[in-house]
Short mmCIF file of C-alpha atoms and ligand atoms in Angstrom, two decimals:
data_model
loop_
_atom_site.label_atom_id
_atom_site.label_comp_id
_atom_site.label_asym_id
_atom_site.label_seq_id
_atom_site.Cartn_x
_atom_site.Cartn_y
_atom_site.Cartn_z
CA MET A 42 108.32 62.42 88.82
CA GLN A 43 110.59 64.93 86.81
CA SER A 44 114.47 64.42 87.67
CA LEU A 45 115.69 67.21 89.97
CA ALA A 46 118.59 69.81 88.47
CA LEU A 47 120.65 68.95 91.30
CA ASN A 48 120.62 65.41 90.22
CA GLY A 49 121.41 65.75 86.74
CA GLY A 50 117.79 66.69 85.06
CA ASN A 51 116.56 69.83 82.89
CA PRO A 52 116.81 72.95 85.20
CA VAL A 53 112.96 74.43 85.34
CA ARG A 54 114.46 77.54 83.56
CA GLU A 55 117.78 78.96 82.11
CA SER A 56 119.10 82.10 83.93
CA LYS A 57 118.85 82.51 87.40
CA ILE A 58 116.43 84.66 89.39
CA SER A 59 117.35 86.53 92.70
CA TYR A 60 115.16 86.94 95.73
CA GLY A 61 115.08 90.95 95.40
CA ARG A 62 116.29 93.92 93.19
CA GLN A 63 115.52 97.25 92.55
CA TYR A 64 113.66 98.54 89.90
CA ILE A 65 114.75 101.60 88.06
CA ASP A 66 113.77 103.72 84.98
CA GLU A 67 114.55 106.47 82.82
CA ASP A 68 112.93 108.99 85.20
CA ASP A 69 114.69 108.08 88.03
CA ILE A 70 117.93 108.19 86.01
CA LYS A 71 116.72 111.68 84.58
CA ALA A 72 115.93 112.84 88.39
CA VAL A 73 119.07 112.30 89.37
CA SER A 74 121.35 113.90 86.76
CA ASP A 75 118.96 116.69 86.99
CA ILE A 76 120.36 117.41 90.52
CA LEU A 77 123.74 116.89 89.06
CA ARG A 78 123.31 119.29 86.80
CA HIS A 79 121.82 122.12 88.98
CA GLU A 80 122.92 121.01 92.24
CA PRO A 81 122.75 121.35 95.75
CA LEU A 82 123.78 118.06 96.16
CA THR A 83 123.22 117.68 99.61
CA THR A 84 120.87 119.83 102.41
CA GLY A 85 118.63 121.05 99.27
CA PRO A 86 115.03 121.43 98.38
CA MET A 87 114.65 117.34 97.95
CA ILE A 88 114.88 116.73 101.17
CA GLY A 89 112.06 118.77 102.16
CA LYS A 90 109.97 117.63 99.32
CA CYS A 91 110.61 113.89 99.94
CA GLU A 92 109.59 114.48 103.71
CA GLU A 93 106.32 115.94 102.44
CA GLU A 94 105.60 113.40 99.99
CA LEU A 95 106.34 110.82 103.00
CA CYS A 96 103.62 112.58 105.26
CA ARG A 97 101.01 113.01 102.23
CA LEU A 98 101.73 109.19 101.84
CA THR A 99 101.28 107.88 105.31
CA GLY A 100 99.28 110.55 107.14
CA ALA A 101 101.70 111.27 109.34
CA LYS A 102 102.58 114.88 110.50
CA TYR A 103 106.37 114.57 110.67
CA ALA A 104 108.83 112.92 108.68
CA VAL A 105 112.86 112.93 108.76
CA LEU A 106 114.35 112.07 105.94
CA ILE A 107 118.04 110.48 106.93
CA SER A 108 120.98 108.86 105.69
CA ASN A 109 120.05 104.87 105.79
CA GLY A 110 117.54 102.32 107.59
CA THR A 111 119.82 101.82 110.37
CA ALA A 112 120.62 105.50 111.38
CA ALA A 113 116.64 106.23 111.20
CA LEU A 114 116.13 103.51 114.16
CA HIS A 115 119.19 104.84 116.27
CA ALA A 116 117.46 108.34 115.97
CA ALA A 117 114.17 107.04 117.03
CA CYS A 118 115.91 105.25 119.88
CA TYR A 119 117.49 108.61 120.84
CA ALA A 120 114.29 110.57 120.57
CA ALA A 121 112.53 107.98 122.42
CA GLY A 122 115.17 108.70 125.54
CA ILE A 123 116.17 105.23 125.58
CA GLY A 124 119.60 105.15 127.44
CA SER A 125 121.57 103.16 129.94
CA GLY A 126 119.35 101.14 132.34
CA ASP A 127 116.52 100.90 130.04
CA GLU A 128 114.97 97.56 128.66
CA VAL A 129 113.92 97.27 125.09
CA ILE A 130 111.57 94.38 123.79
CA VAL A 131 112.69 93.43 120.27
CA SER A 132 111.59 90.52 117.92
CA PRO A 133 114.49 88.22 117.03
CA LEU A 134 113.47 87.59 113.73
CA THR A 135 115.26 90.63 112.23
CA PHE A 136 117.92 92.33 110.51
CA ALA A 137 120.53 93.05 113.56
CA ALA A 138 120.14 97.05 113.30
CA SER A 139 116.64 96.12 114.65
CA ALA A 140 118.22 95.33 117.97
CA ASN A 141 121.72 97.07 117.31
CA CYS A 142 120.14 100.57 117.72
CA VAL A 143 119.04 99.79 121.14
CA LEU A 144 122.72 99.07 122.26
CA TYR A 145 123.92 102.27 120.47
CA CYS A 146 122.17 104.43 123.21
CA GLY A 147 123.34 101.86 125.62
CA GLY A 148 120.08 100.14 126.52
CA THR A 149 119.60 96.53 126.81
CA PRO A 150 117.64 94.21 123.64
CA VAL A 151 115.14 91.96 125.56
CA PHE A 152 113.83 89.34 122.54
CA ALA A 153 110.39 88.80 122.45
CA ASP A 154 108.96 85.42 120.89
CA ILE A 155 106.85 85.60 117.58
CA ASN A 156 103.46 83.86 116.78
CA GLU A 157 104.03 80.61 115.16
CA LYS A 158 101.30 81.60 111.97
CA THR A 159 102.50 84.95 111.55
CA TRP A 160 106.08 85.45 111.93
CA ASN A 161 105.58 88.61 113.94
CA ILE A 162 105.99 89.93 117.71
CA SER A 163 104.01 87.81 119.68
CA PRO A 164 101.91 90.44 121.80
CA GLU A 165 101.87 87.83 124.74
CA SER A 166 105.71 87.56 125.00
CA ILE A 167 106.05 91.39 125.13
CA GLU A 168 103.67 91.52 127.70
CA SER A 169 105.28 88.58 129.87
CA LEU A 170 109.02 90.48 129.35
CA VAL A 171 107.75 93.77 130.77
CA THR A 172 109.39 94.80 133.84
CA GLU A 173 109.99 98.00 135.44
CA LYS A 174 113.28 99.36 133.19
CA THR A 175 111.02 98.56 129.98
CA LYS A 176 111.20 101.68 127.91
CA ALA A 177 109.88 100.52 124.94
CA ILE A 178 109.13 98.38 122.28
CA ILE A 179 110.75 97.85 118.70
CA ALA A 180 108.27 96.53 116.47
CA VAL A 181 109.32 95.07 113.12
CA ASP A 182 106.55 94.39 110.48
CA PHE A 183 107.94 91.07 109.13
CA THR A 184 107.93 90.80 105.32
CA GLY A 185 105.50 93.89 105.43
CA GLN A 186 102.89 92.72 107.52
CA ALA A 187 101.93 95.12 110.19
CA VAL A 188 102.31 93.89 113.72
CA GLN A 189 99.23 93.18 116.13
CA LEU A 190 98.86 96.94 116.51
CA ASN A 191 95.91 97.32 118.50
CA GLU A 192 97.19 94.75 120.79
CA ILE A 193 100.85 95.95 121.21
CA GLN A 194 99.69 99.58 121.52
CA ASP A 195 97.25 98.40 124.35
CA ILE A 196 100.31 97.12 126.42
CA CYS A 197 102.41 100.27 125.37
CA LYS A 198 99.22 102.05 127.40
CA ARG A 199 99.00 99.88 130.36
CA HIS A 200 103.00 99.78 130.91
CA ASN A 201 103.49 103.55 129.76
CA LEU A 202 105.89 102.22 126.95
CA ILE A 203 107.14 103.72 123.51
CA LEU A 204 105.98 102.09 120.32
CA ILE A 205 108.61 102.14 117.71
CA GLU A 206 107.94 100.40 114.46
CA ASP A 207 110.37 99.34 112.39
CA ALA A 208 108.93 99.41 108.86
CA ALA A 209 111.82 98.81 107.00
CA HIS A 210 109.65 96.08 105.30
CA SER A 211 106.13 97.78 105.25
CA ILE A 212 106.31 101.04 103.27
CA GLY A 213 102.72 100.99 102.04
CA THR A 214 101.14 98.68 104.17
CA MET A 215 97.92 99.62 105.99
CA TYR A 216 96.43 98.45 109.13
CA HIS A 217 92.77 98.38 109.50
CA ASP A 218 92.11 102.28 108.02
CA LYS A 219 95.64 103.94 108.43
CA TYR A 220 98.94 103.60 106.82
CA ILE A 221 101.80 102.52 108.82
CA GLY A 222 103.95 105.32 109.48
CA ASN A 223 100.71 107.16 111.22
CA ILE A 224 100.23 104.82 114.06
CA ALA A 225 103.62 103.91 116.44
CA ASP A 226 104.84 106.75 118.38
CA LEU A 227 107.85 106.53 115.72
CA THR A 228 107.92 104.68 112.85
CA THR A 229 111.26 104.11 110.33
CA PHE A 230 111.72 103.17 107.06
CA SER A 231 114.64 102.10 104.87
CA PHE A 232 115.22 102.91 101.07
CA HIS A 233 118.01 100.03 100.53
CA PRO A 234 117.75 98.81 97.17
CA VAL A 235 116.18 95.34 98.03
CA LYS A 236 113.05 97.15 99.62
CA THR A 237 109.94 98.05 97.94
CA ILE A 238 111.28 102.09 97.22
CA THR A 239 115.03 103.22 97.18
CA SER A 240 117.36 105.88 97.17
CA GLY A 241 120.13 103.61 96.85
CA GLU A 242 121.12 104.29 100.99
CA GLY A 243 118.39 105.67 102.55
CA GLY A 244 115.91 106.36 105.21
CA ALA A 245 113.08 108.08 107.35
CA ILE A 246 111.29 108.40 110.56
CA LEU A 247 107.91 109.32 110.89
CA THR A 248 106.35 110.65 113.95
CA ASN A 249 102.89 113.03 115.06
CA ASN A 250 105.21 113.92 117.96
CA LYS A 251 106.69 117.32 118.06
CA GLU A 252 109.12 117.29 120.56
CA TYR A 253 110.19 114.31 119.14
CA TYR A 254 110.70 115.94 115.45
CA ASP A 255 112.60 118.30 117.05
CA LYS A 256 115.26 115.95 118.15
CA LEU A 257 115.06 113.96 115.33
CA ILE A 258 116.14 117.05 112.79
CA ARG A 259 119.10 118.02 115.14
CA PHE A 260 119.98 114.44 116.22
CA ARG A 261 120.61 114.02 111.61
CA SER A 262 122.72 117.01 112.21
CA HIS A 263 125.36 116.96 114.88
CA GLY A 264 122.55 117.81 117.36
CA ILE A 265 123.49 121.19 116.03
CA THR A 266 120.50 123.88 115.98
CA ARG A 267 120.63 127.44 113.75
CA GLU A 268 117.20 128.59 115.50
CA PRO A 269 118.01 132.00 117.56
CA GLY A 270 115.45 130.91 119.90
CA LEU A 271 117.20 127.70 120.98
CA PHE A 272 120.58 129.46 121.34
CA VAL A 273 122.08 129.21 124.97
CA ASN A 274 124.90 132.14 124.38
CA GLU A 275 124.19 135.54 123.88
CA TRP A 276 123.98 135.86 119.71
CA ASP A 277 124.93 138.93 117.91
CA GLY A 278 123.63 138.32 114.94
CA ILE A 279 126.84 137.50 112.74
CA PRO A 280 126.22 133.71 111.15
CA TYR A 281 126.11 131.44 114.10
CA TYR A 282 124.92 128.29 115.53
CA GLU A 283 125.24 126.31 118.76
CA GLN A 284 125.61 122.30 119.40
CA ILE A 285 123.17 121.70 122.30
CA GLU A 286 123.35 117.47 122.02
CA LEU A 287 125.09 114.91 120.59
CA GLY A 288 123.96 114.16 117.20
CA TYR A 289 125.60 112.79 114.25
CA ASN A 290 126.07 113.39 110.35
CA TYR A 291 123.40 111.20 109.41
CA ARG A 292 122.11 113.57 106.34
CA MET A 293 120.91 111.67 103.28
CA THR A 294 121.79 113.79 99.74
CA ASP A 295 119.90 115.63 97.42
CA ILE A 296 120.84 112.87 94.68
CA GLN A 297 119.57 110.16 96.96
CA ALA A 298 116.13 111.83 97.53
CA ALA A 299 115.73 113.10 93.46
CA LEU A 300 115.98 109.03 93.23
CA LEU A 301 113.48 108.66 96.28
CA LYS A 302 111.30 111.34 94.85
CA SER A 303 110.71 109.46 91.32
CA GLN A 304 110.26 106.33 93.00
CA PHE A 305 107.35 107.73 95.31
CA ASN A 306 105.55 108.31 91.70
CA LYS A 307 105.86 104.36 91.30
CA ILE A 308 104.76 103.47 94.68
CA ASN A 309 101.59 102.09 93.87
CA ILE A 310 102.44 100.13 90.95
CA PHE A 311 104.84 98.42 92.74
CA ALA A 312 102.36 97.57 95.38
CA LYS A 313 99.91 96.40 92.71
CA ARG A 314 102.48 93.95 91.12
CA ARG A 315 103.62 92.83 94.58
CA PHE A 316 100.01 92.16 95.62
CA GLU A 317 99.70 89.86 92.55
CA ILE A 318 102.89 87.66 93.08
CA VAL A 319 102.04 87.04 96.52
CA ASP A 320 98.16 85.99 95.41
CA MET A 321 100.00 83.66 93.16
CA TYR A 322 102.31 82.36 95.41
CA ASN A 323 99.88 81.82 98.06
CA LYS A 324 97.32 79.97 95.72
CA ALA A 325 100.35 78.06 94.63
CA PHE A 326 101.15 77.01 98.00
CA ALA A 327 98.28 77.27 100.06
CA ASP A 328 97.57 73.50 99.89
CA LEU A 329 100.82 72.05 98.82
CA LYS A 330 101.85 69.29 101.38
CA GLY A 331 105.13 69.94 103.31
CA VAL A 332 105.08 73.64 102.99
CA GLU A 333 103.21 76.48 105.15
CA ILE A 334 102.90 79.94 104.10
CA GLN A 335 102.48 82.95 105.94
CA THR A 336 99.38 83.90 108.00
CA GLU A 337 98.19 87.29 107.67
CA ILE A 338 95.72 88.86 109.87
CA PRO A 339 93.08 90.09 108.12
CA GLU A 340 93.67 93.90 110.09
CA SER A 341 97.01 94.24 107.90
CA LYS A 342 96.47 95.33 104.10
CA SER A 343 100.20 93.98 103.42
CA VAL A 344 102.57 95.33 100.73
CA ARG A 345 104.63 92.39 100.65
CA HIS A 346 108.61 93.22 100.62
CA LEU A 347 109.69 89.13 101.37
CA TYR A 348 107.95 86.50 100.42
CA ILE A 349 108.92 83.31 102.63
CA LEU A 350 108.01 79.70 102.59
CA ARG A 351 108.27 77.38 105.60
CA PHE A 352 109.56 73.96 104.96
CA LYS A 353 108.23 71.41 107.32
CA LEU A 354 110.78 69.28 107.69
CA ASP A 355 108.99 66.83 109.81
CA LYS A 356 106.76 65.81 106.56
CA LEU A 357 109.68 65.93 104.37
CA ASN A 358 112.67 63.56 103.73
CA THR A 359 115.42 66.11 103.59
CA THR A 360 117.10 68.97 105.50
CA ARG A 361 116.49 72.72 104.50
CA LYS A 362 120.13 72.98 102.95
CA GLN A 363 119.20 69.98 100.13
CA ILE A 364 115.92 71.95 99.18
CA TYR A 365 117.79 75.25 99.09
CA ASP A 366 120.64 73.47 96.75
CA ALA A 367 118.02 71.79 94.67
CA LEU A 368 116.24 75.11 93.77
CA TYR A 369 119.67 76.93 92.90
CA ALA A 370 120.07 74.49 90.86
CA GLU A 371 116.76 74.95 89.14
CA ASN A 372 117.92 78.48 88.84
CA ILE A 373 116.03 79.72 91.49
CA CYS A 374 118.15 81.96 94.24
CA CYS A 375 116.38 81.82 97.74
CA ASN A 376 117.45 83.78 100.58
CA ILE A 377 117.46 83.39 104.37
CA HIS A 378 115.29 86.06 106.64
CA TYR A 379 116.32 86.06 109.26
CA ILE A 380 119.60 84.66 111.56
CA PRO A 381 117.92 84.96 114.76
CA VAL A 382 119.48 88.36 115.90
CA TYR A 383 121.18 86.77 119.23
CA TYR A 384 122.49 83.96 117.52
CA HIS A 385 125.08 86.32 116.69
CA PRO A 386 128.50 86.11 118.10
CA TYR A 387 128.36 89.93 118.95
CA TYR A 388 124.96 88.88 120.93
CA THR A 389 126.43 85.61 122.67
CA GLU A 390 129.38 87.41 123.77
CA LEU A 391 127.02 89.51 125.50
CA GLY A 392 125.38 86.88 127.31
CA TYR A 393 122.54 86.28 125.18
CA LYS A 394 121.82 82.30 124.58
CA LYS A 395 119.82 79.43 122.67
CA GLY A 396 116.48 78.79 123.53
CA LEU A 397 115.51 82.46 124.53
CA CYS A 398 112.25 82.55 121.76
CA PRO A 399 111.85 78.46 120.88
CA ILE A 400 109.40 79.30 118.13
CA ALA A 401 111.51 81.57 116.09
CA GLU A 402 114.08 79.69 116.41
CA GLN A 403 112.25 76.45 115.10
CA VAL A 404 110.81 78.95 112.22
CA TYR A 405 114.33 80.04 111.24
CA GLU A 406 115.24 76.59 110.72
CA GLU A 407 112.83 75.85 108.08
CA ILE A 408 112.63 79.16 106.16
CA LEU A 409 113.60 79.85 102.65
CA THR A 410 112.74 83.45 101.35
CA LEU A 411 111.83 83.25 97.41
CA PRO A 412 112.01 85.81 94.78
CA LEU A 413 109.55 88.76 94.83
CA TYR A 414 110.14 92.00 93.14
CA TYR A 415 108.50 94.49 91.07
CA SER A 416 109.67 93.03 87.53
CA MET A 417 109.53 89.47 87.83
CA THR A 418 106.98 88.54 84.93
CA ASP A 419 104.38 85.94 85.22
CA GLN A 420 106.34 83.33 83.57
CA ASP A 421 109.28 84.16 86.86
CA VAL A 422 106.51 83.80 89.15
CA LEU A 423 104.95 80.36 87.25
CA ASP A 424 108.81 79.47 87.22
CA VAL A 425 109.43 79.54 91.11
CA ILE A 426 106.02 77.93 91.76
CA ASN A 427 107.14 74.92 89.57
CA ALA A 428 110.56 74.61 91.15
CA VAL A 429 108.97 74.56 94.63
CA LYS A 430 106.74 72.28 93.62
CA LYS A 431 109.18 69.79 91.76
CA VAL A 432 111.56 70.08 94.84
CA VAL A 433 108.87 69.26 97.19
CA SER A 434 107.23 66.24 95.64
CA TYR A 435 110.36 64.61 95.07
CA TYR A 436 111.26 64.81 98.78
CA GLY A 437 107.77 63.28 99.71
CA GLY A 438 105.20 66.54 100.31
C1 PLP B 584 116.89 97.09 105.78
C2 PLP B 584 116.36 96.60 107.47
C3 PLP B 584 117.20 97.88 108.10
C4 PLP B 584 118.06 98.67 107.99
O1 PLP B 584 117.73 99.49 106.82
P1 PLP B 584 119.28 99.92 105.95
O2 PLP B 584 119.01 101.27 105.13
O3 PLP B 584 119.57 98.78 105.49
O4 PLP B 584 119.95 100.42 106.96
C5 PLP B 584 116.38 97.60 109.84
N1 PLP B 584 115.50 96.75 110.21
C6 PLP B 584 114.99 95.65 109.03
C7 PLP B 584 113.98 94.86 109.65
C8 PLP B 584 115.70 95.54 107.75
O5 PLP B 584 114.82 95.01 106.76
#
């Protein structure tokens, strides 16, 4: 058996590799500098061009670019009409923003448990939590795998609920023959640098519903309209606008949109490389004792944003902390996605308690996120595989 770097042995590689990073090329740099040279810096033509591109890419009728993925979720909750007294069913194994957006609107997040194998929100758990007060479901495509959309849409139909899909991880993913973005009532994307494509900070909401679209457009910019047909007061033709609801300044700049538009050109090669890496990992880990890979439903052709491995601690003679440290010493920097949202002190203060979602809690205790990004070489991937095998076998896997 090889000696672990943690115990003074040689690490599997010399330089550190992190769990995710953006890929920026000369075309991206030129796209951004062109905006800086020619203006406008914000609310210019790049915004509309990116929105068209998102519609073309997904098949959705409408797309609204917005300042980030969290603002996209806030806007989606607003358009869905979520307010005080409304319950919204959310996955606990996600970034806090997926539930915070409900609080922004005065609603109450209700956490449904996940499926033990796919790690996505469980339709059975959703169904068991629906009450008279339930208004919507926010389903997160965890790691890029589509949730069980048919089953969840069925629940929505039966109980008259709105489906918001938090697709921060899943741009490019297909469910059956449709792209994510063209299925749920409202779908949100994030273009943060760790996501599949980036604009620095950025997000979008997609919908096929004109009413939602009109609300989203106003919400992004203070609730202000410049359409004379919507004016409440009389207008004599001089420059004029009216604020007809409460919105925010959630606009994206053209500098960011130019970067995003340039990144769209690479989305297919990004996706292809992510498929390849996930395939290499899955083949290497599928039969490795002591670990479990994420099960994929056949309906989802997933462009994966994260690669997460579950370490079965009942089969290994160690702790997750020790596995994390051992991989770090091998120069593989892992991460954890995610701390169950209701573990955060802010949520405990609101009255949420441990034990709400036992499966999510158990999965959380045993997961680590391995490196996955476009520019990883085959050797990088092999280094990660070798390090995991080395560490797992050392601890009895
Ligand atoms: C990244 C992320 C968000 C938030 O996106 P930002 O652009 O960082 O605001 C929301 N939900 C999930 C699941 C995410 O991963």
